[in-house]
C-alpha positions as a printed Julia matrix, in Angstrom:
324×3 Matrix{Float64}:
 64.71  61.22   -4.49
 61.41  60.17   -6.46
 63.84  60.45   -9.19
 66.1   57.34   -7.59
 62.98  55.18   -6.87
 61.39  55.74  -10.35
 65.45  54.25  -11.41
 64.61  51.71   -9.2
 61.49  50.31  -10.08
 63.09  50.59  -13.5
 66.37  48.67  -12.49
 64.06  45.86  -10.42
 61.79  45.7   -13.5
 64.2   44.87  -15.76
 65.96  42.22  -13.4
 62.66  41.0   -13.13
 62.68  40.25  -17.21
 65.72  38.67  -16.76
 65.18  35.98  -13.41
 61.86  34.81  -15.41
 64.46  34.07  -18.69
 65.46  29.93  -18.47
 68.91  29.18  -17.74
 69.07  27.3   -20.84
 69.24  31.17  -22.64
 70.41  32.68  -20.25
 73.52  30.49  -20.71
 73.06  30.96  -24.4
 73.44  34.81  -23.74
 76.74  34.23  -22.16
 75.27  35.18  -18.59
 77.49  33.05  -15.74
 76.55  32.61  -12.34
 78.76  35.4   -11.11
 76.6   37.46  -13.64
 73.42  36.31  -11.59
 74.54  36.35   -8.36
 76.1   39.97   -8.52
 72.74  40.74  -10.24
 71.07  39.58   -7.14
 73.02  41.4    -5.05
 72.01  45.06   -7.16
 68.52  43.54   -6.8
 69.02  42.63   -2.48
 70.25  46.6    -2.22
 67.39  47.99   -3.68
 65.53  46.04   -1.27
 66.65  47.24    1.31
 63.85  49.5     1.12
 61.1   48.84    2.89
 58.47  50.17    0.09
 60.72  48.86   -2.67
 60.61  45.21   -0.97
 56.67  45.46   -0.92
 56.48  46.89   -4.72
 58.64  43.9    -6.02
 55.66  42.1    -5.94
 53.58  43.9    -7.85
 56.1   44.41  -10.5
 56.44  40.45  -10.93
 59.31  39.86   -9.35
 59.06  37.94   -6.38
 57.55  34.92   -7.6
 60.79  34.7   -10.48
 63.23  35.48   -7.45
 61.08  32.48   -5.76
 61.67  30.27   -8.2
 65.43  31.33   -8.09
 65.39  29.26   -4.67
 65.48  25.71   -7.35
 68.21  26.77   -9.52
 69.99  24.41   -9.9
 73.73  26.28   -9.29
 74.56  26.21   -4.97
 75.71  29.99   -5.28
 72.26  31.27   -7.05
 70.0   29.09   -4.53
 72.21  30.83   -1.58
 72.02  34.06   -3.25
 67.77  33.84   -3.43
 67.73  32.9     0.17
 70.16  36.07    1.53
 67.22  38.39   -1.15
 64.09  36.78    0.03
 65.77  37.3     3.98
 66.0   41.53    3.5
 62.78  41.7     1.62
 60.99  40.33    5.04
 62.89  41.47    7.9
 61.08  43.37    9.86
 58.24  43.62    7.18
 54.73  41.93    7.5
 53.37  42.93    3.79
 56.23  41.37    2.29
 56.19  38.44    4.81
 52.47  37.69    4.02
 52.93  37.75    0.06
 55.82  35.26    0.75
 53.64  33.12    2.41
 50.91  33.34    0.02
 52.99  32.42   -2.97
 54.39  29.88   -1.51
 57.14  30.87   -0.94
 57.75  28.62    2.66
 57.87  25.26    1.29
 60.87  25.92   -0.7
 63.17  27.62    1.98
 62.37  24.67    4.35
 63.19  22.27    1.6
 66.81  23.73    0.59
 67.08  23.99    4.68
 66.43  20.7     5.47
 67.46  18.67    2.35
 70.07  21.17    0.21
 73.48  19.0    -0.31
 75.4   22.89    0.27
 76.21  23.98    3.43
 75.74  27.57    2.59
 72.73  26.72    0.88
 71.41  25.71    3.95
 72.67  28.43    6.22
 71.39  30.6     4.46
 67.89  29.66    3.5
 68.04  28.93    7.61
 68.35  32.93    7.59
 65.3   33.44    5.17
 62.85  31.25    7.41
 63.82  33.11   10.65
 63.39  36.45    9.17
 59.75  34.86    7.17
 58.22  33.81   10.78
 59.18  36.54   13.08
 56.15  37.76   14.05
 54.44  35.93   12.66
 51.8   33.37   13.47
 50.84  32.04    9.96
 54.34  31.59    9.56
 55.03  29.84   13.24
 52.08  27.33   12.49
 53.89  26.19    9.39
 57.2   25.91   10.67
 55.68  23.59   13.87
 53.56  21.51   11.09
 56.52  20.95    8.56
 58.28  19.47   12.07
 60.75  22.57   11.04
 62.33  21.32   14.75
 63.55  18.51   13.29
 65.91  20.28   11.07
 66.46  22.76   13.64
 67.89  19.42   15.37
 69.83  18.13   12.75
 71.49  22.29   12.47
 72.92  21.41   15.55
 73.84  18.78   15.41
 76.02  20.4    12.18
 79.99  20.75   12.29
 79.36  24.46   11.12
 79.33  27.53   13.49
 77.23  29.89   11.6
 74.28  27.14   10.71
 74.23  25.91   13.95
 74.14  29.79   15.97
 71.19  30.5    13.03
 69.55  27.23   14.02
 69.64  28.67   18.07
 68.95  31.89   17.87
 65.31  30.87   15.76
 64.9   27.92   18.43
 65.1   30.62   21.2
 62.61  33.26   19.43
 60.27  30.06   19.38
 60.75  29.34   22.86
 60.01  32.55   24.25
 57.01  32.93   21.21
 55.25  29.75   22.65
 56.13  27.79   25.57
 53.98  25.21   24.89
 56.96  24.06   22.09
 59.53  23.1    25.04
 57.49  19.54   25.13
 58.47  19.93   21.13
 62.02  20.78   22.01
 62.36  18.09   24.84
 60.97  15.36   23.22
 63.2   15.84   20.08
 65.93  15.97   22.85
 67.37  19.35   22.15
 68.64  19.12   26.0
 71.25  16.84   25.69
 72.22  18.81   22.38
 72.26  21.98   24.1
 74.47  21.34   27.01
 77.07  19.87   25.42
 76.86  22.8    22.65
 76.92  25.17   25.74
 81.01  24.32   26.39
 81.32  24.82   22.64
 84.53  27.05   21.4
 82.41  29.62   19.63
 81.44  32.46   22.65
 78.33  33.01   20.77
 76.86  29.32   20.1
 77.69  28.55   23.85
 75.8   31.7    25.01
 72.72  31.36   22.85
 72.67  27.33   23.7
 72.5   28.6    27.42
 69.6   30.41   26.39
 68.09  27.98   25.12
 68.09  26.31   28.02
 67.61  28.94   30.62
 63.75  29.11   28.52
 63.38  25.59   28.93
 64.49  25.31   33.13
 62.17  28.94   33.45
 58.88  26.72   32.28
 58.2   25.4    35.5
 54.34  23.52   34.12
 55.91  20.57   32.45
 59.39  19.77   34.08
 60.89  20.55   30.5
 64.81  20.61   31.87
 65.31  17.65   33.84
 67.39  19.39   36.93
 69.02  16.24   37.84
 70.48  15.39   35.4
 74.47  15.27   35.98
 75.95  16.65   32.56
 73.49  19.69   32.75
 75.22  20.34   36.83
 78.59  19.29   35.28
 78.35  21.88   32.45
 77.36  24.64   34.81
 80.02  23.61   37.36
 82.52  23.29   34.8
 81.5   26.62   32.69
 81.66  28.05   37.09
 85.77  27.48   37.07
 86.44  28.8    33.36
 84.65  31.65   34.62
 86.26  32.23   37.81
 89.99  31.78   36.26
 89.42  34.77   33.32
 91.52  37.48   33.29
 89.39  40.85   33.48
 89.13  41.27   30.03
 87.57  37.43   29.22
 85.39  38.23   32.02
 83.9   41.39   30.58
 83.24  39.67   26.76
 82.37  36.96   28.88
 79.76  38.93   30.92
 76.33  37.4    28.98
 77.92  34.21   29.62
 77.8   35.04   33.41
 74.71  35.81   34.02
 73.11  32.97   32.07
 75.23  30.66   33.94
 74.32  32.38   37.05
 70.48  31.93   36.3
 70.23  29.1    34.88
 71.92  27.95   38.26
 69.66  29.39   40.43
 66.65  28.29   38.12
 67.7   24.84   38.35
 68.91  24.25   42.02
 67.01  27.57   43.76
 70.77  28.5    45.54
 73.1   31.25   44.52
 75.54  30.33   42.09
 79.49  30.64   43.15
 79.57  33.01   40.42
 77.06  35.42   42.28
 79.15  34.77   45.66
 82.46  35.46   43.97
 80.62  38.96   42.89
 81.54  37.84   39.37
 77.31  37.7    37.92
 78.28  41.43   37.43
 81.77  43.86   37.63
 82.54  47.47   38.2
 83.78  47.42   34.48
 79.55  45.7    33.04
 78.85  49.39   30.81
 75.12  48.38   31.03
 73.45  46.25   33.56
 71.05  43.93   32.82
 67.83  42.86   34.5
 69.12  40.59   37.28
 66.32  37.83   37.83
 67.48  36.49   40.76
 69.34  38.52   42.99
 66.41  40.09   45.16
 65.62  36.38   46.16
 69.38  35.94   47.66
 70.14  39.16   48.62
 67.72  42.55   50.93
 66.06  45.19   49.03
 68.2   48.13   50.79
 70.84  46.4    48.87
 69.95  44.83   45.84
 68.64  48.72   45.16
 71.51  49.88   46.52
 73.78  47.65   43.86
 71.15  48.53   40.86
 72.21  52.08   40.94
 74.12  53.69   37.85
 74.98  56.21   35.91
 72.32  56.76   33.0
 74.44  58.49   31.73
 79.58  51.17   -2.49
 80.91  50.71   -4.98
 77.56  50.78   -7.15
 77.09  47.77   -8.6
 77.27  47.1   -12.74
 74.25  46.14  -14.37
 74.12  42.77  -16.08
 74.34  43.19  -20.14
 72.65  40.63  -22.23
 73.84  40.33  -25.55
 75.22  37.57  -27.6
 78.19  35.6   -26.47
 81.76  36.38  -27.46
């Protein structure tokens, strides 16, 4: 294992040196964008180890990697953000190092303004990993008007971009209830109501989660419970769920529970799904916590109903040499 680590460090040093070389020099040596993308893929494999991810800065590789976020080739900009996602994910030390190296700014620029949607999506993924459980990162995101960028992502026509934006939005609202007001003022509720009927089930579920988070924050009415569009959305989702096949009902487990919870929080009455017995089904393997059941069912029945059994391929080294 020690020999493997030494070999990985050695390769990371070589890759770091290559990343420091000007684009023109690499082109003159016949190095193509595909070569560089493959090199970054190899680096990503190395930094999957949290120790090696933290070593990237000490061997001089972090700053050159950040510089690749400004590369002229969109594939390189996207892949470098992808590598950074791996470096900082669940890694407080590397999160701090990236923030100190001013890595947040080019990521934000790529997320908000890059002409390539894949670059924007990868940059958003890296930002999401960088600021999770990282208060300075969350503050930087808020001050840089990152919420406006999330709003733009939600109105894009790229499902993957929308998913990542909704996922990060939900996390941020959970972390800070005060941000619900920012989200409301930027017009997010209207957009999320629209997305909650999206054909992509993940987009629907993420949008419903965001709406539920807004509805639960009662200190300020961040979600207009009298909004006709909101009620129509929940009624329409309810109708669609009621006519689903058993197989589709099983797949829509989370959506069933979200629609039920959102209806209850907004209108203080049991949903039609609950009345029809469709919130939880015998086929559901694991029952998620039911946050509203006790408001409408006797304690003994609620207790009884909740009982259930507990029961690669190795990368090809990049060889630099004179162009043929």
